[in-house]
């Protein structure tokens, strides 16, 4: 069966039975390897992408359920929140091994798009599904606060 | 003097023989230990946990007709609700009727991982919705269960830690259940998220019986005066 998938504003035709997790379509068919495989069972957040702007675990979405959405991966993430987070991530030297970080950033982007002044609790609520084996949590929190400060209140 | 020498010799020989025996014993024990430790043993095979291999067990519910023997109407009503309670108190149902803001999961009703919170509408925090992971259907590849309506029951409908009698009174109280009796019946008979409990996917154990049988018990309970257990 053919499926049309819109990823980072590009349409792709994928031959599949529709049950392949979106994660593997992105990584193996489209070579978008910025999205990582951590657990495959929606426990770690490494595979986080956006479907119509909402963060989703791509390991837990069958291809057939993703065809009607605009998919954004870390490769295609852009906008002022992304720029602010990229700067803050660099300034705080957030990543250690880096494996979890694309998922962390995708969740953080979605958070800042919804909430420009997140408290620690807001950050906990948004980020608790993203695990980091290197325990960079404190730096992630600091960098999100920093990015929020850079962005300021929406006009 | 001459008479004591042989005794001394004898003791020294005995000591030597004794020490040799001890050394031999140590050598034998050491060698056997080494052989035991180094002998190539078959390693246990890795494989799925035993429980993963068991097919999900199906439990039956007694039908309404099975209660014909109870003549006292109040006792009959209570008996209907207690039988329906086997569904209500099943982990498939209780897991999403927590008394905190956090659901539980598995038959052991462990705290949900990742850490999630109910949010305003029971569907999760705005930035970590249930639908981040739970899709419209159960998904075999990740093992994550799903339903289009996936969310927690309202906190006023917390069932965990409640007696069946309290749950019963809660269901009948529209300020907590947010349902009239008709709506309650419709909810248990038709609601697709309620229906998920009998089609939980993976090797999760379904709730006992079927949604129809459960609905029939609730209807029979309401029709007989909706009496609650203590
Ligand atoms: S790989 Fe998807 S949540 Fe871990
Ligand atoms: S930086 Fe290594 S897992 Fe997060």
CSV table of C-alpha atoms and ligand atoms in Angstrom, one decimal:
chain,number,residue,atom,x,y,z
A,1,UNK,CA,0.0,0.0,0.0
A,2,UNK,CA,1.2,3.6,-0.7
A,3,UNK,CA,1.1,6.2,2.0
A,4,UNK,CA,1.8,9.9,1.5
A,5,UNK,CA,3.7,11.4,4.4
A,6,UNK,CA,4.4,15.1,4.9
A,7,UNK,CA,7.6,15.5,6.7
A,8,UNK,CA,9.3,18.9,7.2
A,9,UNK,CA,7.1,20.4,4.5
A,10,UNK,CA,8.0,17.7,1.9
A,11,UNK,CA,5.7,15.0,0.7
A,12,UNK,CA,7.0,11.4,0.5
A,13,UNK,CA,5.4,8.3,-0.9
A,14,UNK,CA,6.0,5.3,1.3
A,15,UNK,CA,5.2,1.7,0.4
A,16,UNK,CA,4.3,-0.1,3.6
A,17,UNK,CA,1.5,-2.1,5.3
A,18,UNK,CA,0.9,0.9,7.5
A,19,UNK,CA,1.8,-0.7,10.7
A,20,UNK,CA,5.5,0.3,10.8
A,21,UNK,CA,6.2,2.8,13.6
A,22,UNK,CA,6.7,6.3,12.2
A,23,UNK,CA,10.1,6.3,13.9
A,24,UNK,CA,11.4,3.6,11.5
A,25,UNK,CA,9.9,5.2,8.5
A,26,UNK,CA,11.7,8.5,9.4
A,27,UNK,CA,15.0,6.9,10.2
A,28,UNK,CA,15.3,4.0,7.7
A,29,UNK,CA,13.3,5.1,4.7
A,30,UNK,CA,13.8,8.9,4.9
A,31,UNK,CA,17.2,8.9,6.5
A,32,UNK,CA,16.1,11.5,9.0
A,33,UNK,CA,18.3,10.0,11.8
A,34,UNK,CA,18.1,13.0,14.1
A,35,UNK,CA,15.1,11.3,15.7
A,36,UNK,CA,16.5,8.6,18.0
A,37,UNK,CA,15.4,5.1,19.0
A,38,UNK,CA,15.7,4.8,22.8
A,39,UNK,CA,13.1,2.3,24.0
A,40,UNK,CA,10.5,1.7,21.3
A,41,UNK,CA,7.7,1.5,24.0
A,42,UNK,CA,7.0,5.2,24.6
A,43,UNK,CA,9.0,5.3,27.8
A,44,UNK,CA,12.0,7.6,27.0
A,45,UNK,CA,11.0,10.4,24.6
A,46,UNK,CA,14.1,10.0,22.4
A,47,UNK,CA,11.9,9.6,19.4
A,48,UNK,CA,9.8,12.8,19.9
A,49,UNK,CA,8.6,14.6,16.8
A,50,UNK,CA,5.7,17.0,16.2
A,51,UNK,CA,2.5,16.1,14.5
A,52,UNK,CA,0.6,19.3,13.7
A,53,UNK,CA,2.7,21.0,16.3
A,54,UNK,CA,1.9,18.5,19.1
A,55,UNK,CA,4.8,16.4,20.5
A,56,UNK,CA,4.3,12.7,19.8
A,57,UNK,CA,6.4,9.6,20.4
A,58,UNK,CA,7.1,8.4,16.9
A,59,UNK,CA,7.9,4.9,18.1
A,60,UNK,CA,4.3,4.6,19.2
A,61,UNK,CA,2.5,5.8,16.1
A,62,UNK,CA,1.8,3.5,13.2
A,63,UNK,CA,2.6,5.1,9.8
A,64,UNK,CA,-1.1,4.9,8.8
A,65,UNK,CA,-2.0,7.2,11.7
A,66,UNK,CA,0.5,9.8,10.7
A,67,UNK,CA,-0.5,10.4,7.1
A,68,UNK,CA,-3.0,13.2,7.8
A,69,UNK,CA,-0.6,15.3,9.8
A,70,UNK,CA,2.2,17.7,9.2
A,71,UNK,CA,5.2,16.0,10.7
A,72,UNK,CA,8.2,18.0,11.9
A,73,UNK,CA,11.4,16.3,13.0
A,74,UNK,CA,14.5,17.9,14.6
A,75,UNK,CA,15.9,18.4,11.1
A,76,UNK,CA,13.0,20.6,10.1
A,77,UNK,CA,12.3,22.4,13.5
A,78,UNK,CA,12.6,26.2,13.1
A,79,UNK,CA,11.2,29.4,14.4
A,80,UNK,CA,12.1,31.8,17.2
A,81,UNK,CA,11.6,29.2,20.0
A,82,UNK,CA,14.0,26.8,18.2
A,83,UNK,CA,16.6,29.6,17.8
A,84,UNK,CA,16.3,30.6,21.4
A,85,UNK,CA,16.6,27.0,22.6
A,86,UNK,CA,19.6,26.3,20.3
A,87,UNK,CA,21.4,29.3,21.7
A,88,UNK,CA,20.5,28.4,25.3
A,89,UNK,CA,21.5,24.8,24.8
A,90,UNK,CA,24.9,25.9,23.5
A,91,UNK,CA,25.4,28.5,26.3
A,92,UNK,CA,24.6,25.9,29.0
A,93,UNK,CA,26.5,23.1,27.3
A,94,UNK,CA,23.5,21.0,27.9
A,95,UNK,CA,24.2,17.7,26.0
A,96,UNK,CA,26.5,15.1,27.3
A,97,UNK,CA,26.4,12.0,25.1
A,98,UNK,CA,23.6,13.8,23.1
A,99,UNK,CA,21.5,10.8,22.4
A,100,UNK,CA,18.3,12.1,24.1
A,101,UNK,CA,18.7,15.7,23.1
A,102,UNK,CA,16.8,15.9,19.9
A,103,UNK,CA,13.8,14.5,21.8
A,104,UNK,CA,14.4,16.9,24.6
A,105,UNK,CA,14.5,19.9,22.3
A,106,UNK,CA,11.3,18.8,20.4
A,107,UNK,CA,9.5,18.7,23.8
A,108,UNK,CA,11.0,22.0,24.9
A,109,UNK,CA,10.0,23.7,21.6
A,110,UNK,CA,6.4,22.5,22.1
A,111,UNK,CA,6.5,23.8,25.7
A,112,UNK,CA,7.7,27.3,24.8
A,113,UNK,CA,5.2,27.5,22.0
A,114,UNK,CA,2.4,27.0,24.5
A,115,UNK,CA,4.0,28.8,27.5
A,116,UNK,CA,6.5,31.6,27.2
A,117,UNK,CA,7.0,31.8,31.0
A,118,UNK,CA,7.2,28.2,32.2
A,119,UNK,CA,7.7,27.6,35.9
A,120,UNK,CA,9.7,24.7,37.2
A,121,UNK,CA,6.4,22.8,37.5
A,122,UNK,CA,5.4,23.5,33.9
A,123,UNK,CA,8.9,22.3,32.8
A,124,UNK,CA,8.4,19.1,34.9
A,125,UNK,CA,5.0,18.5,33.4
A,126,UNK,CA,6.2,19.0,29.8
A,127,UNK,CA,9.6,17.3,30.0
A,128,UNK,CA,8.9,14.3,32.4
A,129,UNK,CA,8.5,12.0,29.5
A,130,UNK,CA,12.0,12.7,28.2
A,131,UNK,CA,14.6,10.7,30.0
A,132,UNK,CA,18.3,11.5,29.9
A,133,UNK,CA,20.7,8.7,30.9
A,134,UNK,CA,23.5,11.3,31.4
A,135,UNK,CA,21.2,13.2,33.8
A,136,UNK,CA,21.5,16.6,32.1
A,137,UNK,CA,18.2,17.5,33.7
A,138,UNK,CA,19.4,20.5,35.6
A,139,UNK,CA,21.1,22.0,32.6
A,140,UNK,CA,18.0,21.3,30.5
A,141,UNK,CA,15.9,23.2,33.0
A,142,UNK,CA,18.3,26.1,33.1
A,143,UNK,CA,18.5,26.3,29.3
A,144,UNK,CA,14.7,26.3,29.0
A,145,UNK,CA,14.4,29.2,31.5
A,146,UNK,CA,17.2,31.0,29.6
A,147,UNK,CA,15.5,30.5,26.2
A,148,UNK,CA,12.2,31.7,27.7
A,149,UNK,CA,13.9,34.8,29.0
A,150,UNK,CA,15.5,35.4,25.6
A,151,UNK,CA,12.0,35.1,23.9
A,152,UNK,CA,10.3,37.4,26.4
A,153,UNK,CA,6.5,37.8,26.4
A,154,UNK,CA,4.8,37.4,23.1
A,155,UNK,CA,3.9,40.8,21.6
B,1,UNK,CA,67.6,-42.4,75.9
B,2,UNK,CA,67.7,-45.0,73.2
B,3,UNK,CA,64.2,-46.1,74.0
B,4,UNK,CA,62.8,-42.5,73.4
B,5,UNK,CA,64.3,-42.0,69.9
B,6,UNK,CA,62.0,-44.3,68.0
B,7,UNK,CA,59.0,-42.5,69.5
B,8,UNK,CA,60.4,-39.2,68.3
B,9,UNK,CA,60.9,-40.7,64.8
B,10,UNK,CA,57.5,-42.1,64.8
B,11,UNK,CA,55.9,-38.7,65.7
B,12,UNK,CA,57.9,-36.9,63.0
B,13,UNK,CA,56.9,-39.5,60.4
B,14,UNK,CA,53.3,-39.2,61.5
B,15,UNK,CA,53.5,-35.5,61.3
B,16,UNK,CA,55.0,-35.7,57.8
B,17,UNK,CA,52.4,-38.2,56.6
B,18,UNK,CA,49.6,-36.1,58.2
B,19,UNK,CA,50.9,-32.9,56.5
B,20,UNK,CA,51.2,-34.7,53.2
B,21,UNK,CA,47.6,-35.9,53.5
B,22,UNK,CA,46.5,-32.4,54.3
B,23,UNK,CA,48.3,-31.0,51.3
B,24,UNK,CA,46.9,-33.7,49.1
B,25,UNK,CA,43.4,-32.9,50.4
B,26,UNK,CA,43.9,-29.2,49.7
B,27,UNK,CA,45.2,-30.1,46.3
B,28,UNK,CA,42.2,-32.3,45.5
B,29,UNK,CA,39.7,-29.8,46.9
B,30,UNK,CA,41.4,-27.0,45.0
B,31,UNK,CA,41.5,-29.0,41.8
B,32,UNK,CA,37.8,-30.1,42.1
B,33,UNK,CA,36.9,-26.5,42.8
B,34,UNK,CA,38.7,-25.3,39.7
B,35,UNK,CA,37.1,-28.0,37.6
B,36,UNK,CA,33.7,-27.1,38.9
B,37,UNK,CA,34.3,-23.4,38.3
B,38,UNK,CA,35.7,-23.9,34.8
B,39,UNK,CA,33.5,-26.6,33.5
B,40,UNK,CA,31.5,-25.1,30.7
B,41,UNK,CA,28.0,-24.8,32.1
B,42,UNK,CA,25.0,-24.3,29.9
B,43,UNK,CA,23.9,-20.7,30.3
B,44,UNK,CA,20.2,-20.0,30.8
B,45,UNK,CA,18.6,-18.9,27.5
B,46,UNK,CA,17.3,-15.4,27.3
B,47,UNK,CA,13.7,-15.3,26.4
B,48,UNK,CA,10.5,-13.6,27.1
B,49,UNK,CA,9.2,-13.7,30.7
B,50,UNK,CA,7.0,-16.6,31.4
B,51,UNK,CA,4.0,-14.4,32.0
B,52,UNK,CA,4.5,-12.9,28.5
B,53,UNK,CA,3.9,-16.4,27.1
B,54,UNK,CA,0.6,-17.0,28.9
B,55,UNK,CA,-2.4,-16.2,26.8
B,56,UNK,CA,-4.6,-13.6,28.5
B,57,UNK,CA,-7.1,-15.4,30.7
B,58,UNK,CA,-10.7,-14.7,30.1
B,59,UNK,CA,-13.0,-14.5,33.1
B,60,UNK,CA,-16.7,-14.9,32.8
B,61,UNK,CA,-19.4,-12.9,34.4
B,62,UNK,CA,-22.6,-14.4,35.7
B,63,UNK,CA,-25.6,-13.5,33.7
B,64,UNK,CA,-28.7,-11.7,35.1
B,65,UNK,CA,-30.7,-15.0,35.0
B,66,UNK,CA,-28.1,-16.6,37.3
B,67,UNK,CA,-29.5,-14.4,40.1
B,68,UNK,CA,-33.1,-15.6,39.8
B,69,UNK,CA,-32.7,-17.7,42.9
B,70,UNK,CA,-32.4,-14.6,45.1
B,71,UNK,CA,-36.0,-13.7,46.0
B,72,UNK,CA,-35.4,-10.6,48.2
B,73,UNK,CA,-35.3,-7.7,45.8
B,74,UNK,CA,-32.8,-5.6,47.8
B,75,UNK,CA,-30.4,-8.6,48.1
B,76,UNK,CA,-30.8,-9.3,44.4
B,77,UNK,CA,-30.0,-5.7,43.5
B,78,UNK,CA,-26.9,-5.8,45.7
B,79,UNK,CA,-25.9,-9.1,44.1
B,80,UNK,CA,-26.1,-7.6,40.6
B,81,UNK,CA,-23.9,-4.7,41.6
B,82,UNK,CA,-21.4,-7.0,43.3
B,83,UNK,CA,-21.1,-9.1,40.2
B,84,UNK,CA,-20.7,-5.9,38.1
B,85,UNK,CA,-18.1,-4.9,40.7
B,86,UNK,CA,-15.8,-7.5,39.4
B,87,UNK,CA,-15.5,-5.4,36.3
B,88,UNK,CA,-15.5,-2.0,38.1
B,89,UNK,CA,-12.7,-3.2,40.4
B,90,UNK,CA,-10.6,-4.8,37.6
B,91,UNK,CA,-7.2,-3.1,37.0
B,92,UNK,CA,-8.3,-2.3,33.4
B,93,UNK,CA,-10.9,0.0,34.9
B,94,UNK,CA,-9.3,1.1,38.2
B,95,UNK,CA,-6.0,2.2,36.6
B,96,UNK,CA,-7.7,5.2,35.1
B,97,UNK,CA,-9.9,6.0,38.1
B,98,UNK,CA,-7.0,7.0,40.4
B,99,UNK,CA,-7.4,9.1,43.6
B,100,UNK,CA,-4.4,11.2,42.7
B,101,UNK,CA,-3.6,13.1,39.5
B,102,UNK,CA,-1.6,10.2,38.3
B,103,UNK,CA,-2.9,7.0,36.7
B,104,UNK,CA,-1.6,3.6,37.4
B,105,UNK,CA,-0.8,0.8,35.0
B,106,UNK,CA,-0.4,-3.0,34.7
B,107,UNK,CA,-2.3,-5.6,36.6
B,108,UNK,CA,-0.2,-4.7,39.7
B,109,UNK,CA,-1.4,-1.1,39.3
B,110,UNK,CA,2.0,0.5,39.4
B,111,UNK,CA,2.4,4.3,39.1
B,112,UNK,CA,2.2,5.3,35.4
B,113,UNK,CA,5.5,5.8,33.7
B,114,UNK,CA,6.4,8.3,32.4
B,115,UNK,CA,5.2,10.6,35.1
B,116,UNK,CA,2.1,12.2,33.8
B,117,UNK,CA,-0.6,14.3,35.4
B,118,UNK,CA,-4.4,14.5,34.7
B,119,UNK,CA,-4.5,18.1,33.5
B,120,UNK,CA,-7.7,20.2,33.3
B,121,UNK,CA,-9.7,17.7,31.2
B,122,UNK,CA,-8.3,14.4,32.3
B,123,UNK,CA,-6.4,14.1,29.0
B,124,UNK,CA,-3.0,15.1,30.4
B,125,UNK,CA,-1.1,18.4,30.9
B,126,UNK,CA,-1.3,20.6,27.8
B,127,UNK,CA,2.3,19.9,27.1
B,128,UNK,CA,2.2,16.2,27.7
B,129,UNK,CA,-1.1,14.9,26.6
B,130,UNK,CA,-2.1,11.3,26.9
B,131,UNK,CA,-2.2,11.3,23.1
B,132,UNK,CA,1.6,12.0,23.0
B,133,UNK,CA,1.9,8.2,23.4
B,134,UNK,CA,-1.7,6.7,23.3
B,135,UNK,CA,-3.1,6.8,19.8
B,136,UNK,CA,-6.6,5.9,18.6
B,137,UNK,CA,-5.9,2.2,18.7
B,138,UNK,CA,-3.8,-0.3,20.6
B,139,UNK,CA,-0.5,-0.4,18.9
B,140,UNK,CA,1.2,-3.8,18.9
B,141,UNK,CA,4.7,-2.6,17.9
B,142,UNK,CA,5.1,-0.4,21.0
B,143,UNK,CA,2.7,-2.3,23.2
B,144,UNK,CA,1.0,1.0,24.0
B,145,UNK,CA,-2.8,0.7,24.4
B,146,UNK,CA,-5.0,3.3,22.7
B,147,UNK,CA,-8.5,4.6,22.2
B,148,UNK,CA,-9.6,7.9,20.7
B,149,UNK,CA,-11.1,9.0,24.1
B,150,UNK,CA,-8.1,8.0,26.2
B,151,UNK,CA,-8.2,10.0,29.4
B,152,UNK,CA,-8.6,9.7,33.2
B,153,UNK,CA,-12.0,9.6,35.0
B,154,UNK,CA,-12.7,12.9,36.9
B,155,UNK,CA,-11.2,13.0,40.4
B,156,UNK,CA,-14.8,12.9,41.8
B,157,UNK,CA,-15.0,9.5,40.3
B,158,UNK,CA,-11.8,8.2,42.0
B,159,UNK,CA,-12.3,4.5,42.6
B,160,UNK,CA,-8.9,3.4,43.8
B,161,UNK,CA,-9.0,2.7,47.6
B,162,UNK,CA,-12.8,2.9,47.7
B,163,UNK,CA,-15.1,0.1,48.9
B,164,UNK,CA,-17.5,-1.2,46.3
B,165,UNK,CA,-20.3,0.3,48.4
B,166,UNK,CA,-18.7,3.8,48.1
B,167,UNK,CA,-18.2,3.4,44.4
B,168,UNK,CA,-21.9,2.5,44.1
B,169,UNK,CA,-23.0,5.6,46.0
B,170,UNK,CA,-20.6,7.7,43.9
B,171,UNK,CA,-22.1,6.4,40.7
B,172,UNK,CA,-25.6,7.2,41.8
B,173,UNK,CA,-24.7,10.8,42.9
B,174,UNK,CA,-24.9,13.0,39.8
B,175,UNK,CA,-22.7,15.7,41.4
B,176,UNK,CA,-19.9,13.2,41.4
B,177,UNK,CA,-20.6,10.9,38.4
B,178,UNK,CA,-21.9,13.8,36.3
B,179,UNK,CA,-24.4,11.4,34.9
B,180,UNK,CA,-28.1,10.7,35.4
B,181,UNK,CA,-29.1,7.0,35.7
B,182,UNK,CA,-30.0,6.8,32.0
B,183,UNK,CA,-26.7,8.4,31.1
B,184,UNK,CA,-24.9,6.0,33.4
B,185,UNK,CA,-26.5,3.0,31.7
B,186,UNK,CA,-25.7,4.4,28.3
B,187,UNK,CA,-22.1,5.1,29.4
B,188,UNK,CA,-21.5,1.5,30.6
B,189,UNK,CA,-23.2,-0.1,27.6
B,190,UNK,CA,-22.0,2.1,24.7
B,191,UNK,CA,-19.0,4.1,25.6
B,192,UNK,CA,-16.0,3.0,23.6
B,193,UNK,CA,-13.4,3.8,26.2
B,194,UNK,CA,-15.4,1.7,28.7
B,195,UNK,CA,-15.4,-0.9,26.0
B,196,UNK,CA,-11.6,-0.9,25.7
B,197,UNK,CA,-11.5,-2.8,29.0
B,198,UNK,CA,-12.6,-5.9,27.1
B,199,UNK,CA,-10.2,-5.3,24.2
B,200,UNK,CA,-7.1,-4.1,25.9
B,201,UNK,CA,-4.6,-5.5,23.4
B,202,UNK,CA,-1.2,-7.1,24.0
B,203,UNK,CA,-1.4,-9.8,26.7
B,204,UNK,CA,-3.3,-7.5,29.1
B,205,UNK,CA,-6.0,-9.3,30.9
B,206,UNK,CA,-9.5,-8.1,29.7
B,207,UNK,CA,-12.2,-7.2,32.3
B,208,UNK,CA,-14.5,-10.2,33.0
B,209,UNK,CA,-17.3,-11.1,30.7
B,210,UNK,CA,-18.3,-8.7,27.9
B,211,UNK,CA,-19.5,-5.1,27.8
B,212,UNK,CA,-23.0,-6.3,27.0
B,213,UNK,CA,-23.0,-8.6,30.0
B,214,UNK,CA,-21.7,-5.9,32.2
B,215,UNK,CA,-24.3,-3.5,30.8
B,216,UNK,CA,-27.1,-6.0,31.4
B,217,UNK,CA,-26.0,-6.4,35.1
B,218,UNK,CA,-26.0,-2.6,35.6
B,219,UNK,CA,-29.4,-2.4,34.0
B,220,UNK,CA,-30.7,-5.2,36.2
B,221,UNK,CA,-29.2,-3.4,39.3
B,222,UNK,CA,-30.9,-0.1,38.3
B,223,UNK,CA,-34.2,-1.8,37.6
B,224,UNK,CA,-34.2,-3.5,41.0
B,225,UNK,CA,-33.8,-0.2,42.8
B,226,UNK,CA,-30.1,0.3,42.6
B,227,UNK,CA,-29.3,-0.8,46.1
B,228,UNK,CA,-25.7,-0.4,47.2
B,229,UNK,CA,-23.6,-2.8,49.2
B,230,UNK,CA,-22.5,-1.5,52.6
C,1,LIG,S1,11.9,5.4,21.5
C,1,LIG,FE1,10.0,6.3,21.6
C,1,LIG,S2,9.8,6.8,23.6
C,1,LIG,FE2,11.6,5.7,23.6
C,2,LIG,S1,22.8,13.6,27.0
C,2,LIG,FE1,23.2,11.4,27.2
C,2,LIG,S2,21.2,10.6,27.4
C,2,LIG,FE2,20.8,12.7,27.5
